[in-house]
Coordinates of C-alpha atoms in Angstrom, one line a residue:
Chain M
M290 CA 0.0 0.0 0.0
S291 CA 1.3 3.4 -0.9
K292 CA 2.0 6.0 1.8
L293 CA 0.7 9.5 1.4
L294 CA 2.2 12.3 3.4
I295 CA 0.2 15.5 3.7
V296 CA 1.3 18.9 5.1
G297 CA -1.3 21.6 5.7
T298 CA -3.2 23.5 8.3
V299 CA -5.4 21.9 10.8
A300 CA -7.4 24.8 12.1
F301 CA -10.5 26.6 13.2
D302 CA -12.8 28.3 10.6
A303 CA -15.8 30.6 11.1
I304 CA -17.8 30.9 7.9
E305 CA -20.6 33.1 6.7
T306 CA -22.5 32.3 3.5
P307 CA -25.8 33.6 2.2
F308 CA -27.3 30.5 3.7
G309 CA -26.1 30.9 7.3
K310 CA -23.0 31.2 9.5
T311 CA -21.0 28.9 11.7
D312 CA -19.1 29.3 15.0
K313 CA -15.6 28.1 15.1
I314 CA -15.6 24.8 13.3
L315 CA -13.0 22.3 12.1
G316 CA -11.1 23.5 9.1
G317 CA -7.7 23.8 7.4
A318 CA -6.2 22.5 4.2
G319 CA -4.6 19.5 5.9
T320 CA -7.9 18.5 7.3
Y321 CA -9.8 18.7 4.0
I322 CA -7.0 17.0 2.1
G323 CA -6.8 14.2 4.7
L324 CA -10.5 13.6 4.8
S325 CA -10.7 13.5 1.0
A326 CA -7.8 11.2 0.5
S327 CA -9.3 8.9 3.2
N328 CA -11.8 7.8 0.6
F329 CA -9.0 5.7 -0.9
D330 CA -7.4 2.9 1.0
V331 CA -4.0 4.6 1.4
E332 CA -1.9 5.0 4.5
S333 CA -1.9 8.7 5.1
A334 CA -0.4 11.1 7.7
V335 CA -1.0 14.8 8.2
V336 CA 1.9 17.0 9.4
S337 CA 0.6 20.2 11.1
V338 CA 0.4 22.2 14.3
V339 CA -2.4 23.1 16.6
G340 CA -2.8 24.8 20.0
E341 CA -3.8 23.4 23.3
D342 CA -7.3 24.8 22.6
F343 CA -7.8 22.3 19.8
P344 CA -10.5 19.7 20.7
Q345 CA -9.5 16.1 21.1
E346 CA -12.7 15.1 19.2
Y347 CA -11.3 16.8 16.0
L348 CA -8.1 14.8 16.3
D349 CA -10.2 11.7 17.0
L350 CA -12.1 12.4 13.8
L351 CA -8.9 12.3 11.8
T352 CA -7.8 9.1 13.5
R353 CA -11.1 7.5 12.9
N354 CA -10.6 8.2 9.2
N355 CA -7.3 6.3 9.3
I356 CA -5.2 9.4 9.1
N357 CA -2.0 9.2 11.1
I358 CA -1.7 12.2 13.4
D359 CA 1.8 11.6 14.8
G360 CA 3.0 14.6 12.8
I361 CA 0.4 17.0 14.3
E362 CA 2.3 18.9 17.0
I363 CA 0.2 20.2 19.9
V364 CA 1.8 23.4 21.3
E365 CA 1.3 23.7 25.0
G366 CA -0.3 27.0 25.9
G367 CA -0.6 27.8 22.2
K368 CA -3.7 28.8 20.2
T369 CA -4.8 27.1 17.0
F370 CA -4.7 29.0 13.6
F371 CA -8.1 30.7 13.0
W372 CA -9.6 32.0 9.8
S373 CA -12.9 33.7 9.4
G374 CA -14.5 34.7 6.1
R375 CA -17.7 35.8 4.5
Y376 CA -18.8 34.7 1.0
H377 CA -20.6 37.0 -1.4
N378 CA -23.9 36.1 -2.9
D379 CA -22.5 34.3 -6.0
L380 CA -20.3 32.2 -3.6
N381 CA -17.4 32.7 -6.0
T382 CA -15.7 35.5 -4.0
R383 CA -15.2 36.1 -0.3
D384 CA -13.8 38.5 2.2
T385 CA -11.5 37.5 4.9
L386 CA -12.8 38.9 8.2
D387 CA -10.1 37.7 10.5
T388 CA -6.8 35.7 10.3
Q389 CA -5.0 34.7 13.5
L390 CA -1.8 32.8 12.7
N391 CA -1.2 31.8 16.4
V392 CA 0.9 28.6 16.5
L393 CA 1.3 28.6 12.7
A394 CA 3.6 31.6 13.0
D395 CA 6.5 29.4 14.3
F396 CA 5.5 26.1 12.7
N397 CA 8.5 23.8 12.2
P398 CA 7.1 20.7 10.5
K399 CA 8.3 17.3 11.6
V400 CA 7.6 14.4 9.4
P401 CA 7.1 11.2 11.4
D402 CA 9.9 8.6 10.8
T403 CA 7.4 6.1 9.5
F404 CA 6.4 8.5 6.7
K405 CA 9.9 9.7 5.5
D406 CA 9.6 7.0 2.9
A407 CA 6.2 8.2 1.6
E408 CA 5.8 7.7 -2.1
Y409 CA 3.2 10.4 -2.4
V410 CA 3.6 13.9 -0.9
M411 CA 0.9 16.6 -0.9
L412 CA 2.1 20.0 0.0
G413 CA -1.1 21.8 1.1
N414 CA -1.4 25.6 1.0
L415 CA 1.1 27.0 3.5
H416 CA 4.3 29.2 3.7
P417 CA 6.6 27.9 0.9
L418 CA 9.5 27.5 3.4
V419 CA 7.3 25.1 5.5
Q420 CA 6.5 23.2 2.3
L421 CA 10.2 23.1 1.4
S422 CA 11.2 21.8 4.9
V423 CA 8.8 18.9 4.5
L424 CA 10.2 18.1 1.1
E425 CA 13.7 18.0 2.6
Q426 CA 12.6 15.4 5.2
V427 CA 11.2 12.9 2.7
E428 CA 13.6 10.5 1.1
N429 CA 12.6 9.7 -2.4
P430 CA 9.0 10.4 -3.2
K431 CA 7.4 9.1 -6.4
L432 CA 5.2 12.2 -6.8
V433 CA 5.0 15.6 -5.1
V434 CA 1.9 17.8 -5.6
L435 CA 2.0 21.4 -4.6
D436 CA -1.1 23.5 -3.8
T437 CA -0.5 27.2 -3.2
M438 CA -2.3 30.6 -3.6
N439 CA -1.9 34.2 -4.6
F440 CA -1.0 35.3 -1.0
W441 CA 2.4 33.6 -1.4
M442 CA 2.9 35.0 -4.9
D443 CA 2.3 38.5 -3.4
N444 CA 4.5 38.0 -0.4
T445 CA 7.1 35.3 -0.8
L446 CA 7.5 34.8 -4.5
E447 CA 11.2 33.8 -4.4
D448 CA 10.6 31.1 -1.8
L449 CA 7.6 29.9 -3.7
K450 CA 9.6 29.5 -6.9
K451 CA 12.1 27.3 -5.0
V452 CA 9.3 24.9 -4.1
I453 CA 7.7 25.1 -7.5
A454 CA 11.0 24.1 -9.0
R455 CA 11.0 20.9 -7.0
V456 CA 7.5 19.5 -7.5
D457 CA 5.9 17.3 -10.1
V458 CA 2.4 18.7 -10.0
I459 CA 1.2 22.2 -9.1
T460 CA -2.5 23.0 -8.5
I461 CA -3.6 26.6 -8.6
N462 CA -6.7 28.5 -9.7
D463 CA -7.1 30.3 -13.0
E464 CA -6.4 33.8 -11.6
E465 CA -3.4 32.6 -9.8
A466 CA -2.1 30.9 -12.9
R467 CA -2.4 34.2 -14.7
Q468 CA -0.7 36.1 -11.9
L469 CA 2.2 33.6 -11.7
S470 CA 2.8 33.5 -15.4
G471 CA 1.8 37.0 -16.5
E472 CA -0.3 35.5 -19.3
H473 CA -4.1 35.7 -19.7
S474 CA -4.4 32.6 -21.9
L475 CA -4.4 29.6 -19.6
V476 CA -2.7 27.5 -22.4
K477 CA 0.2 30.0 -22.4
A478 CA 0.2 30.3 -18.6
A479 CA 0.5 26.6 -18.2
R480 CA 3.5 26.5 -20.6
I481 CA 5.3 29.2 -18.6
I482 CA 4.6 27.5 -15.3
A483 CA 5.9 24.2 -16.7
N484 CA 9.2 26.0 -17.4
M485 CA 9.4 26.8 -13.7
G486 CA 9.6 23.1 -12.9
P487 CA 6.3 21.1 -12.6
K488 CA 5.7 18.5 -15.4
Y489 CA 1.9 18.7 -14.7
I490 CA -0.1 21.8 -14.2
V491 CA -3.6 21.6 -12.7
I492 CA -5.6 24.8 -13.1
K493 CA -8.8 24.9 -11.0
K494 CA -11.7 27.0 -12.3
G495 CA -14.2 26.4 -9.5
E496 CA -17.7 25.9 -10.9
H497 CA -16.1 25.8 -14.4
G498 CA -14.1 22.7 -13.8
A499 CA -10.3 22.0 -13.9
L500 CA -7.7 21.7 -16.6
L501 CA -4.7 19.4 -16.5
F502 CA -1.7 20.3 -18.7
H503 CA 1.3 18.0 -19.5
Q504 CA 3.6 19.0 -22.3
E505 CA 1.3 19.7 -25.2
Q506 CA -1.5 17.6 -23.9
I507 CA -4.6 19.0 -22.1
F508 CA -7.4 17.2 -20.2
F509 CA -10.5 18.9 -18.9
A510 CA -12.8 17.8 -16.1
P511 CA -16.0 19.7 -15.5
A512 CA -17.4 20.5 -12.1
L513 CA -20.7 18.8 -11.5
P514 CA -23.5 21.3 -12.1
L515 CA -25.1 21.6 -8.7
E516 CA -28.5 22.9 -7.7
E517 CA -27.1 24.6 -4.7
V518 CA -23.6 25.3 -3.5
F519 CA -23.9 25.7 0.3
D520 CA -20.3 26.5 1.4
P521 CA -17.3 26.4 -1.0
T522 CA -14.8 26.3 1.9
G523 CA -12.3 23.5 1.4
A524 CA -13.4 22.6 -2.1
G525 CA -9.9 23.1 -3.6
D526 CA -8.2 21.1 -0.8
T527 CA -10.8 18.3 -1.2
F528 CA -10.1 18.3 -4.9
A529 CA -6.4 18.0 -4.3
G530 CA -6.9 15.3 -1.7
G531 CA -9.0 13.3 -4.1
F532 CA -6.5 13.8 -6.9
I533 CA -3.5 12.6 -4.9
G534 CA -5.5 9.9 -3.0
Y535 CA -6.5 8.3 -6.3
L536 CA -3.0 8.4 -7.7
A537 CA -1.6 6.9 -4.4
R538 CA -4.3 4.2 -4.4
T539 CA -3.7 3.2 -8.1
N540 CA 0.1 3.9 -7.7
D541 CA 0.3 5.1 -11.3
V542 CA 1.5 8.6 -12.1
S543 CA 0.9 8.5 -15.9
F544 CA -0.9 11.3 -17.6
E545 CA -3.7 8.9 -18.5
N546 CA -4.2 8.0 -14.9
M547 CA -4.1 11.7 -13.8
K548 CA -7.2 12.2 -16.0
S549 CA -9.1 9.9 -13.7
A550 CA -7.5 11.5 -10.7
I551 CA -8.9 14.9 -11.7
I552 CA -12.3 13.4 -12.1
Y553 CA -12.1 11.8 -8.6
G554 CA -11.0 15.1 -7.2
S555 CA -13.8 17.0 -8.8
N556 CA -16.2 14.3 -7.6
L557 CA -15.2 14.6 -4.0
A558 CA -15.2 18.4 -4.1
S559 CA -18.8 18.3 -5.4
F560 CA -19.8 16.7 -2.1
C561 CA -17.7 19.1 0.1
V562 CA -19.6 22.2 -0.9
E563 CA -23.0 20.7 0.0
K564 CA -22.8 21.5 3.7
F565 CA -20.8 23.7 6.0
G566 CA -17.2 22.9 6.6
T567 CA -16.2 19.2 6.8
E568 CA -19.7 18.0 7.6
R569 CA -20.5 16.4 4.3
M570 CA -17.1 14.8 4.0
E571 CA -17.5 13.2 7.4
S572 CA -20.8 11.4 6.4
L573 CA -19.7 10.4 2.9
D574 CA -20.1 6.7 2.0
R575 CA -18.6 4.7 -0.8
S576 CA -21.9 4.1 -2.7
E577 CA -22.7 7.8 -2.9
V578 CA -19.2 8.5 -4.3
N579 CA -19.6 5.8 -6.9
E580 CA -23.0 6.9 -7.9
R581 CA -21.8 10.4 -8.5
L582 CA -18.8 9.2 -10.5
N583 CA -21.3 7.7 -12.8
E584 CA -23.0 11.1 -13.1
F585 CA -19.6 12.6 -14.0
R586 CA -19.1 9.9 -16.7
K587 CA -22.5 10.7 -18.2
L588 CA -21.8 14.4 -18.1
T589 CA -18.9 14.3 -20.5
Q590 CA -18.6 10.9 -22.3
Y591 CA -20.1 10.6 -25.8
E592 CA -20.1 8.6 -29.0
T593 CA -20.2 10.2 -32.5
K594 CA -22.0 9.0 -35.6
M595 CA -19.8 10.6 -38.1
N596 CA -16.2 11.7 -38.2
Chain L
M281 CA -31.0 14.6 -47.3
S282 CA -32.5 16.7 -44.6
K283 CA -33.4 20.3 -45.3
L284 CA -32.3 23.0 -42.9
L285 CA -34.1 26.4 -42.8
I286 CA -32.2 29.2 -41.1
V287 CA -33.6 32.7 -40.2
G288 CA -31.2 35.3 -39.1
T289 CA -29.5 38.6 -39.9
V290 CA -27.2 38.9 -42.9
A291 CA -25.4 42.1 -42.2
F292 CA -22.4 44.4 -41.9
D293 CA -20.3 44.4 -38.8
A294 CA -17.4 46.7 -37.8
I295 CA -15.4 45.1 -35.0
E296 CA -12.7 46.3 -32.7
T297 CA -10.7 43.9 -30.5
P298 CA -7.4 44.4 -28.6
F299 CA -5.7 42.9 -31.7
G300 CA -7.1 45.3 -34.3
K301 CA -10.2 46.6 -36.0
T302 CA -12.1 46.1 -39.2
D303 CA -14.0 48.2 -41.6
K304 CA -17.6 47.1 -42.5
I305 CA -17.3 43.3 -43.1
L306 CA -19.7 40.5 -43.6
G307 CA -21.6 39.6 -40.4
G308 CA -24.9 38.5 -39.0
A309 CA -26.3 35.5 -37.2
G310 CA -27.8 34.0 -40.4
T311 CA -24.4 34.3 -42.1
Y312 CA -22.5 32.6 -39.3
I313 CA -25.1 29.9 -38.8
G314 CA -25.2 29.1 -42.5
L315 CA -21.5 29.0 -43.0
S316 CA -21.2 26.7 -39.9
A317 CA -23.9 24.3 -41.0
S318 CA -22.4 24.2 -44.5
N319 CA -19.7 21.9 -43.0
F320 CA -22.3 19.2 -43.0
D321 CA -23.9 18.0 -46.3
V322 CA -27.3 19.4 -45.7
E323 CA -29.6 21.3 -48.0
S324 CA -29.8 24.7 -46.3
A325 CA -31.4 28.0 -46.9
V326 CA -31.1 31.4 -45.2
V327 CA -34.1 33.7 -44.8
S328 CA -33.1 37.3 -44.3
V329 CA -33.1 40.8 -45.7
V330 CA -30.4 43.1 -47.0
G331 CA -30.2 46.5 -48.6
E332 CA -29.2 47.5 -52.1
D333 CA -25.7 48.3 -50.6
F334 CA -25.0 44.7 -49.9
P335 CA -22.2 43.4 -52.1
Q336 CA -22.9 40.6 -54.6
E337 CA -19.7 38.9 -53.6
Y338 CA -21.1 38.3 -50.1
L339 CA -24.2 36.7 -51.6
D340 CA -21.9 34.7 -53.9
L341 CA -20.0 33.5 -50.8
L342 CA -23.1 32.0 -49.3
T343 CA -24.1 30.4 -52.6
R344 CA -20.6 29.0 -53.0
N345 CA -21.1 27.3 -49.6
N346 CA -24.3 25.6 -50.9
I347 CA -26.6 27.9 -49.0
N348 CA -29.8 28.7 -50.8
I349 CA -30.4 32.5 -50.8
D350 CA -33.8 32.6 -52.4
G351 CA -35.2 33.7 -49.0
I352 CA -32.8 36.7 -48.8
E353 CA -34.8 39.7 -49.8
I354 CA -32.9 42.6 -51.3
V355 CA -34.7 45.9 -50.6
E356 CA -34.3 48.4 -53.4
G357 CA -32.9 51.6 -52.1
G358 CA -32.6 50.1 -48.6
K359 CA -29.5 49.9 -46.4
T360 CA -28.3 46.7 -44.8
F361 CA -28.4 46.2 -41.0
F362 CA -25.1 47.4 -39.4
W363 CA -23.6 46.6 -36.0
S364 CA -20.4 47.9 -34.6
G365 CA -18.8 46.9 -31.4
R366 CA -15.6 47.1 -29.3
Y367 CA -14.4 44.1 -27.2
H368 CA -12.7 44.7 -23.9
N369 CA -9.3 43.3 -23.1
D370 CA -10.5 39.9 -21.8
L371 CA -12.7 39.5 -24.9
N372 CA -15.6 38.3 -22.7
T373 CA -17.4 41.6 -22.7
R374 CA -18.0 44.2 -25.4
D375 CA -19.6 47.6 -25.9
T376 CA -22.0 48.2 -28.8
L377 CA -20.8 51.4 -30.6
D378 CA -23.5 51.6 -33.2
T379 CA -26.6 49.7 -34.3
Q380 CA -28.5 50.7 -37.5
L381 CA -31.5 48.5 -38.0
N382 CA -32.1 49.9 -41.6
V383 CA -34.0 47.3 -43.7
L384 CA -34.3 45.0 -40.6
A385 CA -36.8 47.4 -39.1
D386 CA -39.6 46.2 -41.5
F387 CA -38.4 42.7 -42.1
N388 CA -41.2 40.4 -43.1
P389 CA -39.6 37.0 -43.6
K390 CA -40.6 34.8 -46.6
V391 CA -39.7 31.2 -46.5
P392 CA -39.1 29.9 -50.0
D393 CA -41.7 27.3 -51.1
T394 CA -39.0 24.7 -51.5
F395 CA -38.1 25.0 -47.8
K396 CA -41.6 25.0 -46.3
D397 CA -41.1 21.3 -45.7
A398 CA -37.7 21.7 -44.0
E399 CA -37.3 19.1 -41.2
Y400 CA -34.8 21.3 -39.3
V401 CA -35.4 25.0 -38.4
M402 CA -32.9 27.3 -36.8
L403 CA -34.4 30.5 -35.5
G404 CA -31.3 32.8 -35.2
N405 CA -31.2 35.8 -32.9
L406 CA -33.9 38.3 -34.2
H407 CA -37.1 39.9 -33.1
P408 CA -39.3 37.1 -31.6
L409 CA -42.2 38.1 -33.9
V410 CA -40.0 37.5 -37.0
Q411 CA -39.0 34.1 -35.6
L412 CA -42.7 33.3 -35.0
S413 CA -43.6 34.3 -38.5
V414 CA -41.0 31.8 -39.9
L415 CA -42.3 29.1 -37.6
E416 CA -45.8 29.7 -39.0
Q417 CA -44.6 29.2 -42.6
V418 CA -43.1 25.8 -42.1
E419 CA -45.3 22.8 -42.3
N420 CA -44.2 20.1 -39.9
P421 CA -40.6 20.5 -38.8
K422 CA -38.9 17.6 -36.9
L423 CA -36.8 20.0 -34.7
V424 CA -36.9 23.7 -34.1
V425 CA -33.9 25.4 -32.4
L426 CA -34.2 28.9 -31.0
D427 CA -31.3 31.3 -30.3
T428 CA -32.1 34.5 -28.6
M429 CA -30.5 37.1 -26.2
N430 CA -31.1 39.4 -23.3
F431 CA -32.1 42.3 -25.6
W432 CA -35.4 40.5 -26.3
M433 CA -35.9 39.6 -22.7
D434 CA -35.6 43.2 -21.8
N435 CA -37.9 44.6 -24.5
T436 CA -40.2 42.0 -25.9
L437 CA -40.5 39.3 -23.2
E438 CA -44.1 38.4 -23.9
D439 CA -43.5 37.8 -27.6
L440 CA -40.3 35.9 -26.8
K441 CA -42.2 33.6 -24.5
K442 CA -44.6 32.8 -27.3
V443 CA -41.7 31.6 -29.4
I444 CA -40.1 29.7 -26.5
A445 CA -43.3 27.8 -26.0
R446 CA -43.1 26.5 -29.5
V447 CA -39.5 25.3 -29.9
D448 CA -37.8 22.1 -29.1
V449 CA -34.4 23.5 -28.2
I450 CA -33.3 26.9 -26.8
T451 CA -29.7 28.1 -26.8
I452 CA -28.9 31.0 -24.6
N453 CA -25.9 32.1 -22.5
D454 CA -25.5 31.6 -18.8
E455 CA -26.4 35.2 -17.8
E456 CA -29.5 35.1 -20.1
A457 CA -30.6 31.8 -18.6
R458 CA -30.4 33.4 -15.2
Q459 CA -32.3 36.5 -16.3
L460 CA -35.0 34.5 -18.0
S461 CA -35.5 32.1 -15.1
G462 CA -34.7 34.3 -12.1
E463 CA -32.5 31.6 -10.8
H464 CA -28.7 31.8 -10.3
S465 CA -28.1 28.0 -10.3
L466 CA -28.0 26.9 -13.9
V467 CA -29.6 23.5 -13.0
K468 CA -32.6 25.3 -11.5
A469 CA -32.6 27.8 -14.4
A470 CA -32.8 25.0 -17.0
R471 CA -35.7 23.4 -15.1
I472 CA -37.7 26.6 -15.1
I473 CA -37.0 27.3 -18.8
A474 CA -38.0 23.7 -19.7
N475 CA -41.4 24.5 -18.1
M476 CA -41.8 27.3 -20.6
G477 CA -41.7 24.8 -23.5
P478 CA -38.4 23.6 -24.8
K479 CA -37.5 20.0 -24.1
Y480 CA -33.8 20.7 -24.5
I481 CA -31.9 23.7 -23.0
V482 CA -28.5 24.6 -24.2
I483 CA -26.6 27.0 -21.9
K484 CA -23.5 28.6 -23.5
K485 CA -20.8 29.6 -21.2
G486 CA -18.3 31.0 -23.7
E487 CA -14.7 29.9 -22.9
H488 CA -16.2 27.7 -20.1
G489 CA -18.1 25.5 -22.5
A490 CA -21.8 24.6 -22.9
L491 CA -24.4 22.6 -21.0
L492 CA -27.2 20.6 -22.5
F493 CA -30.2 19.8 -20.2
H494 CA -33.0 17.4 -21.0
Q495 CA -35.3 16.3 -18.2
E496 CA -33.0 15.3 -15.4
Q497 CA -30.1 14.6 -17.7
I498 CA -27.1 16.9 -18.2
F499 CA -24.3 16.8 -20.7
F500 CA -21.3 19.2 -20.7
A501 CA -19.0 20.1 -23.6
P502 CA -15.9 22.2 -22.9
A503 CA -14.7 24.9 -25.1
L504 CA -11.3 24.0 -26.5
P505 CA -8.6 25.9 -24.5
L506 CA -7.1 28.3 -27.0
E507 CA -3.8 30.1 -26.9
E508 CA -5.4 33.2 -28.4
V509 CA -9.0 34.3 -29.1
F510 CA -8.8 36.9 -31.8
D511 CA -12.4 37.9 -32.3
P512 CA -15.4 36.2 -30.6
T513 CA -18.0 37.7 -33.0
G514 CA -20.2 35.0 -34.3
A515 CA -19.0 32.3 -32.0
G516 CA -22.4 31.6 -30.6
D517 CA -24.1 31.6 -34.0
T518 CA -21.4 29.3 -35.3
F519 CA -22.0 27.0 -32.3
A520 CA -25.7 26.9 -33.1
G521 CA -25.1 26.3 -36.8
G522 CA -22.8 23.4 -36.0
F523 CA -25.3 22.0 -33.5
I524 CA -28.2 21.9 -35.9
G525 CA -26.1 21.1 -38.9
Y526 CA -24.9 17.9 -37.2
L527 CA -28.4 17.0 -36.2
A528 CA -29.8 17.6 -39.7
R529 CA -26.9 15.6 -41.2
T530 CA -27.4 12.6 -38.9
N531 CA -31.2 13.1 -38.8
D532 CA -31.3 11.9 -35.2
V533 CA -32.8 14.2 -32.5
S534 CA -32.1 11.9 -29.5
F535 CA -30.4 13.2 -26.4
E536 CA -27.5 10.9 -27.1
N537 CA -27.0 12.4 -30.6
M538 CA -27.3 16.0 -29.2
K539 CA -24.3 15.3 -27.1
S540 CA -22.2 14.9 -30.3
A541 CA -24.0 17.9 -31.8
I542 CA -22.8 20.1 -29.0
I543 CA -19.3 18.9 -29.5
Y544 CA -19.5 19.6 -33.2
G545 CA -20.9 23.1 -32.5
S546 CA -18.1 23.8 -30.0
N547 CA -15.5 22.6 -32.4
L548 CA -16.7 24.9 -35.2
A549 CA -16.9 27.8 -32.8
S550 CA -13.3 27.3 -31.8
F551 CA -12.3 28.0 -35.4
C552 CA -14.5 31.0 -35.7
V553 CA -12.8 33.0 -33.0
E554 CA -9.3 32.6 -34.6
K555 CA -9.7 35.4 -37.1
F556 CA -11.8 38.5 -37.7
G557 CA -15.4 38.0 -38.8
T558 CA -16.2 35.0 -41.1
E559 CA -12.6 34.8 -42.4
R560 CA -11.6 31.6 -40.6
M561 CA -14.9 29.9 -41.4
E562 CA -14.5 30.6 -45.1
S563 CA -11.1 28.9 -45.3
L564 CA -12.0 25.9 -43.2
D565 CA -11.4 22.4 -44.6
R566 CA -12.7 19.0 -43.6
S567 CA -9.4 17.6 -42.4
E568 CA -8.8 20.5 -40.0
V569 CA -12.3 20.0 -38.5
N570 CA -11.7 16.3 -38.0
E571 CA -8.3 16.8 -36.5
R572 CA -9.7 19.2 -33.9
L573 CA -12.6 16.9 -33.2
N574 CA -9.9 14.5 -32.1
E575 CA -8.5 17.1 -29.8
F576 CA -12.0 17.5 -28.3
R577 CA -12.2 13.8 -27.7
K578 CA -8.8 13.7 -26.0
L579 CA -9.8 16.7 -23.9
T580 CA -12.6 14.9 -22.0
Q581 CA -12.6 11.2 -22.6
Y582 CA -11.1 9.0 -20.0
E583 CA -10.9 5.4 -18.5
T584 CA -10.8 4.7 -14.8
K585 CA -8.8 2.0 -13.1
M586 CA -11.1 1.6 -10.0
N587 CA -14.7 2.2 -9.4

């Protein structure tokens, strides 16, 4: 069985959408990636940091989903990273209301000894130097996937470029791809980003799906058209967790197999947005996932009568 | 061989994009639909109106593409419909600089006798009462497709609803679907529009592809990711022409076959935007079209290793 090492925040979120608001609930990229990847039978571990205020029940939730938490440091007397945001009516944009780094400010990631030989590494959205430190602790991974965002492009671009140079796959959204490359056309943007290092570029377009670029090949996976998006928080991380979880489970990093991985990631993300926070991901069962995979297939697969 | 009857403007356009500008060139929904559908071996005719100022060479161009022009009235002493617009930098939005209705103001469409038995009818974007008049002149069509836009929703909604009630397929863009239905979710919007009459709803999302809704089924066709969009004028009409052209050619109006029709429409639209106006559509050859269909296939078709 492949080992999957994940680094990412395990945190508190407080979310407002047009449909309601939450108090402090479980959030963080590491959490969403881990829960998403747990839908595949892989041995996974999350490397992160929390404060003394972090409830044991949240840690138990991860453990119950077969996620190794030996790499989650609990800082005595420390407070857990907290993010609060409010989504606009279209749910495509949001304002950050509050960010409290707390224990994340001095996070020094420690990869558990049992995961230094992980074949699959998911660098969730975090400071590039933290991502780099994790990369330096793993021995010889088969595939490294990087997720990042515009914040790091604005503030720590040189460090970010060092990480980008060392990963196999990068996942970013369309606006971030444009920012990073300076090109409006996503085809051109992907080519420029590929020159920075990654052999595979995944550009996430939210409700408009995701594109996978490799050399001159392109694959596109739609998002499932939903009647209602309730809360988009964690959708990108869930997508990434499904992507790498599927690759780790099938242990095949070919472009052909990455096509399916993108579909699996989109599929899991479509569940994530149906309820607040991690709620929907916690209750997900295998038959629902398979049923919706079938919907994805019907959404894009076709036969032609003439050519 | 199936007959395809098209009603739509045959007109002059003057276009500005970030890449350049044109003088008065050949334009109009009827033109683009006709040229696009001419890629299929169907017997097609365009019903329209032009002024005495309309160059014979433009009419010859249509004839050369096997489009019957008996239904294009030439008004003596009249001036041809003229539209002028300027696209913004992202090419997704545009400002109308000038609209001169001219002979279109009193357009009274006359379907040629030889096309009153057309099996396929494409109602291109025009005043709903003109579309209705064409519908009333055809005997017993197998499939009627309606294209329209927000202008008619704003100004002649009740007339538009009469047409919508009588067609099999409607094609509109995402914002128009939202306006017409009052629903933000496209899934909900399609359901509401289906209740107005059409059994099939095509929602065009430009660079983000197109959705086909039928009862509870959904099919999605991406737009081909392009390095450069040069001029989006006519892309929607070209899409519609490819859609109905393929259906007329295969003479099969099942949902399964409409999936391919959407792909063919998207494929032809991807050529249209590569040059100004109709230029690219005029030079298109069969092998280019087939090669790009193959790219479309590779873009979305996949096999999974686990289920």
